[in-house]
XYZ file of C-alpha atoms in Angstrom:
466
model
C -51.373 -12.456 -80.022
C -48.652 -11.637 -82.473
C -45.165 -9.926 -81.081
C -45.463 -7.217 -83.662
C -48.952 -5.650 -82.268
C -48.208 -1.978 -81.377
C -50.923 0.332 -79.153
C -50.718 3.494 -77.825
C -50.632 4.130 -74.274
C -53.505 6.719 -74.808
C -55.410 3.838 -76.943
C -59.223 4.788 -76.531
C -61.207 2.059 -74.583
C -63.181 0.936 -77.527
C -60.027 -0.238 -79.414
C -58.511 -1.674 -76.381
C -61.358 -3.668 -75.647
C -60.711 -5.215 -79.152
C -57.350 -6.664 -78.524
C -57.034 -9.893 -76.374
C -54.307 -9.195 -73.724
C -55.379 -12.508 -71.900
C -52.319 -14.202 -73.013
C -49.722 -11.704 -72.260
C -51.362 -10.818 -68.752
C -51.140 -14.343 -67.584
C -47.240 -14.420 -68.542
C -46.164 -11.230 -66.855
C -48.276 -12.239 -63.858
C -45.711 -15.081 -63.102
C -43.308 -11.832 -62.378
C -45.522 -10.651 -59.738
C -45.470 -14.182 -58.069
C -41.599 -14.356 -58.146
C -40.837 -10.843 -56.819
C -43.299 -11.422 -54.114
C -41.818 -14.602 -53.013
C -38.471 -13.281 -53.036
C -39.346 -10.005 -51.255
C -40.960 -11.785 -48.579
C -38.056 -14.337 -47.599
C -36.483 -11.054 -46.167
C -38.698 -11.294 -43.440
C -37.359 -14.858 -42.880
C -33.769 -13.696 -43.364
C -33.744 -11.170 -40.930
C -34.031 -13.423 -37.725
C -31.621 -15.972 -39.569
C -29.039 -13.517 -39.979
C -29.575 -11.878 -36.715
C -28.729 -15.174 -35.124
C -25.822 -15.982 -37.310
C -24.241 -12.807 -36.997
C -25.342 -11.975 -33.734
C -27.031 -8.665 -34.652
C -29.335 -5.928 -32.823
C -32.516 -5.878 -34.349
C -31.952 -2.587 -36.149
C -28.828 -4.048 -37.742
C -30.910 -6.971 -39.009
C -33.511 -4.600 -40.365
C -30.581 -3.355 -42.548
C -31.710 -6.299 -44.657
C -34.576 -4.506 -45.646
C -32.888 -0.982 -45.953
C -30.458 -2.845 -48.772
C -33.180 -4.491 -50.517
C -35.390 -1.437 -50.796
C -32.496 0.954 -50.903
C -31.834 -0.554 -54.477
C -35.270 0.725 -55.229
C -34.333 4.512 -54.531
C -30.904 4.350 -56.221
C -31.911 2.262 -59.667
C -35.057 4.323 -59.993
C -33.354 7.304 -59.447
C -31.041 6.529 -62.103
C -33.847 5.446 -64.215
C -35.338 8.995 -63.718
C -31.838 11.005 -64.490
C -31.684 8.961 -67.659
C -35.225 9.818 -68.796
C -34.585 13.451 -67.902
C -31.430 13.588 -69.804
C -31.534 11.028 -72.579
C -35.164 10.019 -73.045
C -37.246 7.074 -71.316
C -35.291 3.965 -71.526
C -38.296 1.432 -71.522
C -39.749 3.413 -74.150
C -35.906 2.942 -76.041
C -35.760 -0.904 -75.359
C -39.364 -1.658 -74.814
C -41.082 -3.528 -72.136
C -40.221 -6.785 -72.831
C -36.305 -6.228 -73.170
C -36.701 -4.214 -69.765
C -38.129 -7.224 -68.108
C -35.695 -9.663 -69.198
C -32.813 -7.278 -67.898
C -34.685 -7.230 -64.562
C -34.910 -11.060 -64.573
C -31.317 -11.595 -65.294
C -29.907 -8.764 -62.784
C -32.214 -10.362 -60.280
C -30.557 -13.895 -60.762
C -26.999 -12.498 -60.267
C -27.890 -10.913 -57.068
C -29.493 -14.458 -55.934
C -26.375 -16.219 -57.175
C -24.357 -14.241 -54.905
C -25.615 -15.663 -51.597
C -23.837 -18.602 -52.056
C -20.214 -16.764 -51.980
C -21.945 -14.488 -49.124
C -22.347 -17.613 -46.888
C -19.224 -19.127 -47.624
C -17.345 -16.060 -46.712
C -19.367 -15.480 -43.759
C -20.137 -11.770 -44.387
C -22.794 -10.017 -43.388
C -21.890 -6.935 -45.853
C -21.593 -9.288 -48.847
C -25.130 -10.240 -47.842
C -26.283 -6.787 -47.836
C -24.479 -6.099 -51.259
C -26.229 -9.335 -52.919
C -29.170 -8.108 -51.417
C -28.893 -4.838 -53.209
C -28.119 -6.464 -56.614
C -31.386 -8.639 -56.246
C -33.423 -6.037 -55.577
C -32.133 -3.726 -58.194
C -33.107 -6.657 -60.859
C -36.784 -6.372 -59.073
C -37.161 -2.530 -59.269
C -36.383 -2.767 -62.839
C -39.286 -5.191 -63.211
C -41.312 -3.235 -61.103
C -40.680 -0.108 -63.365
C -41.436 -2.034 -66.616
C -44.316 -4.550 -65.235
C -46.509 -2.445 -63.457
C -47.369 0.478 -66.127
C -47.136 -2.443 -68.699
C -50.106 -4.471 -66.779
C -52.095 -0.973 -66.444
C -52.492 0.015 -70.157
C -52.637 -3.700 -71.343
C -56.696 -3.006 -71.781
C -59.196 -0.213 -71.283
C -58.240 2.400 -68.723
C -61.192 2.165 -66.569
C -59.677 -1.668 -65.656
C -56.345 -0.762 -64.793
C -57.119 -1.125 -61.113
C -58.426 -4.400 -61.186
C -55.897 -5.571 -63.664
C -53.331 -4.292 -61.296
C -55.144 -6.105 -58.333
C -55.408 -9.197 -59.734
C -51.598 -9.415 -60.670
C -50.778 -8.023 -57.244
C -52.974 -11.126 -56.019
C -50.351 -13.383 -57.316
C -47.778 -11.519 -56.165
C -49.311 -12.080 -52.463
C -49.429 -15.818 -53.471
C -45.798 -15.560 -53.558
C -45.712 -13.585 -50.353
C -48.153 -16.041 -48.702
C -46.229 -19.322 -49.469
C -42.826 -17.939 -49.081
C -42.517 -17.768 -44.970
C -43.395 -21.645 -45.032
C -41.361 -22.574 -48.070
C -38.763 -20.296 -46.987
C -39.117 -21.292 -42.966
C -38.825 -24.705 -43.976
C -35.774 -24.557 -46.357
C -33.458 -22.041 -43.926
C -35.144 -22.541 -40.238
C -35.815 -26.305 -41.100
C -33.425 -29.298 -40.598
C -32.710 -29.366 -44.606
C -29.565 -30.505 -44.339
C -27.861 -31.129 -40.513
C -24.618 -30.096 -42.064
C -25.694 -26.368 -42.662
C -25.561 -23.988 -40.068
C -25.802 -20.102 -39.550
C -26.075 -18.762 -42.765
C -25.045 -22.052 -44.757
C -28.745 -22.715 -45.089
C -29.631 -19.812 -47.440
C -27.208 -21.218 -50.402
C -29.399 -23.778 -51.803
C -32.785 -21.848 -51.567
C -30.935 -18.605 -53.218
C -29.491 -20.471 -56.147
C -32.701 -22.493 -56.879
C -34.612 -18.800 -57.052
C -31.920 -17.917 -59.412
C -32.353 -21.037 -61.850
C -36.119 -19.759 -61.647
C -35.639 -16.255 -62.301
C -33.361 -17.461 -65.513
C -36.025 -20.000 -66.897
C -38.527 -17.290 -66.784
C -36.214 -14.868 -68.799
C -35.787 -17.303 -71.232
C -39.684 -17.847 -71.418
C -40.210 -14.007 -71.813
C -37.797 -13.998 -74.643
C -39.620 -16.324 -76.601
C -43.116 -15.232 -75.738
C -45.164 -13.152 -78.224
C -46.050 -10.027 -75.967
C -47.556 -7.120 -77.754
C -45.072 -4.111 -78.089
C -46.701 -1.399 -76.393
C -45.325 2.351 -76.604
C -46.107 5.953 -76.592
C -45.406 6.974 -79.900
C -42.059 6.839 -82.205
C -40.564 10.460 -80.717
C -38.548 10.251 -77.396
C -37.656 13.324 -75.986
C -35.939 14.163 -72.559
C -37.372 16.001 -69.829
C -39.249 15.868 -66.279
C -42.878 16.724 -67.150
C -44.029 14.202 -65.138
C -43.540 16.204 -62.104
C -45.641 18.946 -62.978
C -48.459 16.506 -61.713
C -49.948 17.125 -58.308
C -51.632 14.000 -57.948
C -48.261 12.288 -58.599
C -46.105 13.950 -56.638
C -48.481 13.204 -53.912
C -48.824 9.458 -54.834
C -45.117 9.078 -54.751
C -45.144 10.176 -50.949
C -48.285 7.671 -50.626
C -46.234 4.975 -52.278
C -43.453 5.544 -50.155
C -45.778 5.379 -46.968
C -47.370 2.418 -47.670
C -44.441 0.242 -48.591
C -42.586 1.686 -45.355
C -45.687 0.699 -43.208
C -46.295 -2.768 -44.997
C -42.817 -3.696 -44.696
C -42.121 -2.488 -41.286
C -45.181 -4.365 -40.234
C -44.133 -7.907 -41.862
C -40.509 -7.343 -40.753
C -41.385 -7.229 -37.367
C -44.007 -9.901 -36.958
C -41.926 -12.859 -36.439
C -40.465 -11.200 -33.245
C -43.983 -9.962 -32.225
C -45.387 -13.396 -32.237
C -42.766 -14.505 -30.420
C -43.317 -11.997 -27.126
C -44.607 -13.962 -24.407
C -47.332 -11.835 -23.827
C -48.561 -12.041 -27.304
C -48.142 -15.692 -28.322
C -44.830 -17.091 -27.365
C -44.578 -18.646 -30.660
C -41.074 -19.980 -31.641
C -39.437 -19.161 -35.004
C -41.197 -21.958 -37.320
C -44.381 -21.416 -35.531
C -44.631 -17.536 -35.958
C -43.481 -18.158 -39.890
C -46.703 -20.048 -40.215
C -48.829 -17.184 -38.787
C -46.637 -14.679 -41.006
C -48.362 -16.427 -43.751
C -51.751 -15.599 -42.724
C -50.646 -11.873 -42.815
C -49.672 -12.179 -46.496
C -52.179 -14.554 -47.474
C -54.628 -11.818 -46.349
C -53.296 -9.758 -48.757
C -53.885 -12.329 -51.686
C -57.176 -12.755 -50.639
C -57.912 -9.069 -50.214
C -56.222 -8.501 -53.867
C -58.817 -10.941 -55.373
C -61.512 -9.173 -54.005
C -60.272 -5.955 -54.922
C -59.682 -7.072 -58.598
C -63.180 -8.338 -58.806
C -64.902 -5.341 -56.878
C -63.155 -2.914 -59.023
C -63.159 -4.303 -62.354
C -65.195 -2.588 -64.866
C -68.114 -5.254 -65.105
C -71.240 -4.114 -64.357
C -72.767 -7.484 -62.962
C -72.831 -7.157 -59.171
C -74.564 -10.244 -58.613
C -71.561 -11.934 -60.617
C -68.922 -9.874 -58.379
C -70.585 -11.209 -54.867
C -70.814 -14.647 -56.241
C -66.948 -14.826 -57.110
C -66.068 -13.213 -53.741
C -68.295 -15.854 -52.141
C -66.523 -18.243 -53.643
C -63.243 -17.406 -53.004
C -64.354 -17.134 -49.213
C -65.603 -20.495 -49.157
C -62.523 -22.069 -50.882
C -60.599 -20.182 -48.150
C -62.235 -21.594 -45.412
C -62.233 -24.989 -46.372
C -58.381 -24.783 -47.188
C -57.778 -23.156 -43.560
C -59.909 -25.603 -42.169
C -58.094 -28.492 -43.378
C -54.724 -26.937 -42.734
C -55.315 -25.391 -39.556
C -58.357 -26.312 -37.930
C -62.009 -24.841 -37.545
C -60.987 -22.286 -35.027
C -58.349 -20.350 -37.033
C -60.746 -20.744 -40.263
C -63.584 -18.890 -38.347
C -61.402 -16.603 -37.435
C -60.195 -15.821 -40.604
C -63.759 -15.833 -41.798
C -64.722 -12.932 -39.362
C -61.722 -10.733 -40.832
C -62.933 -11.707 -44.339
C -66.212 -10.539 -43.732
C -64.895 -7.062 -41.912
C -62.936 -6.713 -45.274
C -66.047 -7.304 -47.496
C -68.071 -4.896 -45.415
C -65.275 -1.713 -45.634
C -65.172 -2.816 -49.210
C -69.019 -2.193 -49.392
C -68.535 1.155 -47.646
C -66.031 2.246 -50.267
C -68.604 1.562 -53.138
C -66.269 -0.004 -55.554
C -64.609 3.168 -56.125
C -61.170 2.717 -56.034
C -59.957 6.224 -53.823
C -62.644 5.941 -51.479
C -61.963 2.442 -50.879
C -58.521 3.376 -50.511
C -59.365 5.844 -47.929
C -61.654 3.732 -45.676
C -59.100 0.505 -45.780
C -56.568 2.925 -44.531
C -58.752 4.331 -41.602
C -59.241 0.468 -40.530
C -55.394 0.010 -40.568
C -55.202 2.777 -38.368
C -57.706 1.165 -35.723
C -55.963 -2.388 -36.250
C -52.783 -0.756 -35.195
C -53.779 0.792 -32.309
C -55.219 -2.461 -31.086
C -51.605 -4.091 -32.077
C -49.788 -1.647 -29.846
C -51.993 -1.579 -26.704
C -53.714 -4.830 -26.831
C -52.265 -8.219 -25.697
C -52.412 -11.933 -26.480
C -54.701 -13.009 -29.380
C -56.580 -10.110 -30.037
C -53.491 -8.259 -30.775
C -51.968 -10.754 -32.919
C -55.064 -11.088 -35.073
C -55.500 -7.608 -35.125
C -51.965 -7.155 -37.045
C -52.596 -10.333 -39.058
C -55.572 -8.759 -40.361
C -53.681 -5.820 -41.453
C -52.683 -8.054 -44.578
C -56.381 -8.014 -45.807
C -56.773 -3.931 -45.704
C -53.223 -3.619 -46.939
C -54.500 -5.865 -50.310
C -55.685 -3.120 -52.772
C -53.413 -0.117 -51.517
C -50.441 -0.411 -53.776
C -52.089 -1.161 -56.951
C -54.866 1.580 -56.498
C -52.390 4.234 -55.343
C -50.160 3.419 -58.655
C -53.228 3.455 -60.939
C -54.639 6.721 -59.015
C -50.879 8.442 -59.286
C -50.439 7.737 -63.136
C -53.962 8.580 -64.017
C -54.079 10.822 -67.019
C -50.245 11.119 -67.829
C -50.064 9.458 -71.202
C -46.839 9.603 -72.835
C -45.141 10.170 -68.949
C -46.683 7.164 -67.636
C -43.144 5.281 -67.695
C -41.550 8.196 -66.231
C -43.849 8.454 -63.641
C -43.634 4.699 -62.781
C -39.947 5.201 -62.150
C -40.735 8.092 -59.498
C -43.395 5.680 -57.948
C -41.035 2.700 -57.784
C -38.109 5.038 -56.454
C -40.687 6.076 -53.506
C -40.790 2.060 -52.453
C -37.328 3.077 -50.694
C -39.947 3.580 -47.803
C -39.324 -0.164 -47.136
C -35.714 0.776 -46.534
C -36.160 3.490 -44.536
C -39.303 2.774 -42.170
C -38.226 -0.683 -40.734
C -34.850 0.678 -39.333
C -36.768 3.306 -37.567
C -39.149 1.056 -36.123
C -36.706 -1.471 -34.966
C -34.776 1.658 -33.242
C -37.807 2.553 -31.493
C -38.169 -0.730 -30.348
C -34.595 -1.070 -29.083
C -34.537 2.558 -27.503
C -38.133 1.975 -25.574
C -37.670 -1.783 -25.057
C -41.285 -2.072 -26.374
C -41.653 -3.719 -29.632
C -45.632 -3.269 -29.668
C -45.154 0.603 -29.246
C -42.966 0.611 -32.307
C -45.932 -0.006 -34.425
C -46.999 3.674 -34.004
C -44.320 4.247 -36.464
C -46.375 2.567 -39.351
C -49.209 4.022 -38.111
C -48.346 7.280 -39.089
C -47.903 5.983 -42.546
C -51.538 4.858 -42.806
C -52.874 8.356 -41.500
C -51.160 9.617 -44.810
C -52.556 7.127 -46.979
C -55.932 7.871 -45.555
C -55.742 11.539 -46.846
C -54.432 10.418 -50.318
C -57.674 8.227 -50.648
C -59.850 10.868 -49.775
C -58.584 14.107 -51.547
C -54.732 13.726 -52.516
C -55.651 11.654 -55.275
C -57.570 14.512 -57.267
C -56.079 15.387 -60.570
C -55.839 19.558 -60.518
C -54.399 20.874 -63.682
């Protein structure tokens, strides 16, 4: 694919089908893996820095506030620029936007070294803010880029596939991060010192990907030659409701993930230590990965239902074999049952993105009620299985919210990415509820409210009204 290829974001499906975007999609997919890996490392950082700096839980949750707060402020700045000066991504192009995001994220990772050297929690929060600022730029550029790399009817499927690779990053992050940060990699490294080398390694990886993107031949997709200021995207009701939905989804997902290690350590739940809890955290994010592969297959525009079922069956068999080898038959059978439940709800949605979103949200509401009021392995596996049903939510909400926006797609993307600030707002609230009540289980009622709104958006709020 030549780098000079130009395609309008309103490309008719027939024309889009004649263009081969597989190469660019594979290249951009690496970005989704990396920011998934980095984001999930926050779940390891929370208990690590809480211990290193002797923090209350709500103070440790400020890690998520700093990280996801950057999403809000950087996206707000982007929106202001698009209103007053014209859309920045349309000026510099998706490729250059992605490179800028990677470099900024690498700078944030590098700052972890002096943060640990000075033993400053505030410095850590600042480094996280810069790191997340780079990922915010990546989100603004990469999500709509994937959505428009091909026919519109396959946008939800493509975003689910790239988000599946994002989930692969969140799946391996607790295992690798837990070993590097909690493990005895270097007996001389204690407290916050153990984060230095892992984050320097991430900085090097991000810069290497930036170089690869620089030399890669990516199609230059744009919305036309004329760039005008304005806030026309806000005139679309389904986008406004979608912004709230992204806020609710990310806030709920991050709140749950941030509390899981402490939840698994509760004596009445599982009584695990930090390292063991990190392994089960991987089940939560791994479920999201499997669910997104299912979503990419189920929501694709192919009409071959038999092929879809065969592909999902193959993924299920592979997961079962891998879990049997890694964790034993008991855990593998439990996960197999949860995948079967996920498949049944997927069938209930009849492969319709909005309807599937609504049923998945309803299922998560039930699972959170079990998490709040059950104990032992029932509560533990209920909360772990939420990952499976979170799977399709972000890409599906995103594609429903930008549907039909044409030249306003990039501006709408910045607003949706701004709403990721839910991940900064909700975790401290859940932490405060846990601290005040002294009951971590009851605090899961906070994300439950988020999923009730997602249920509404999936069944009604997504509808386009002129």
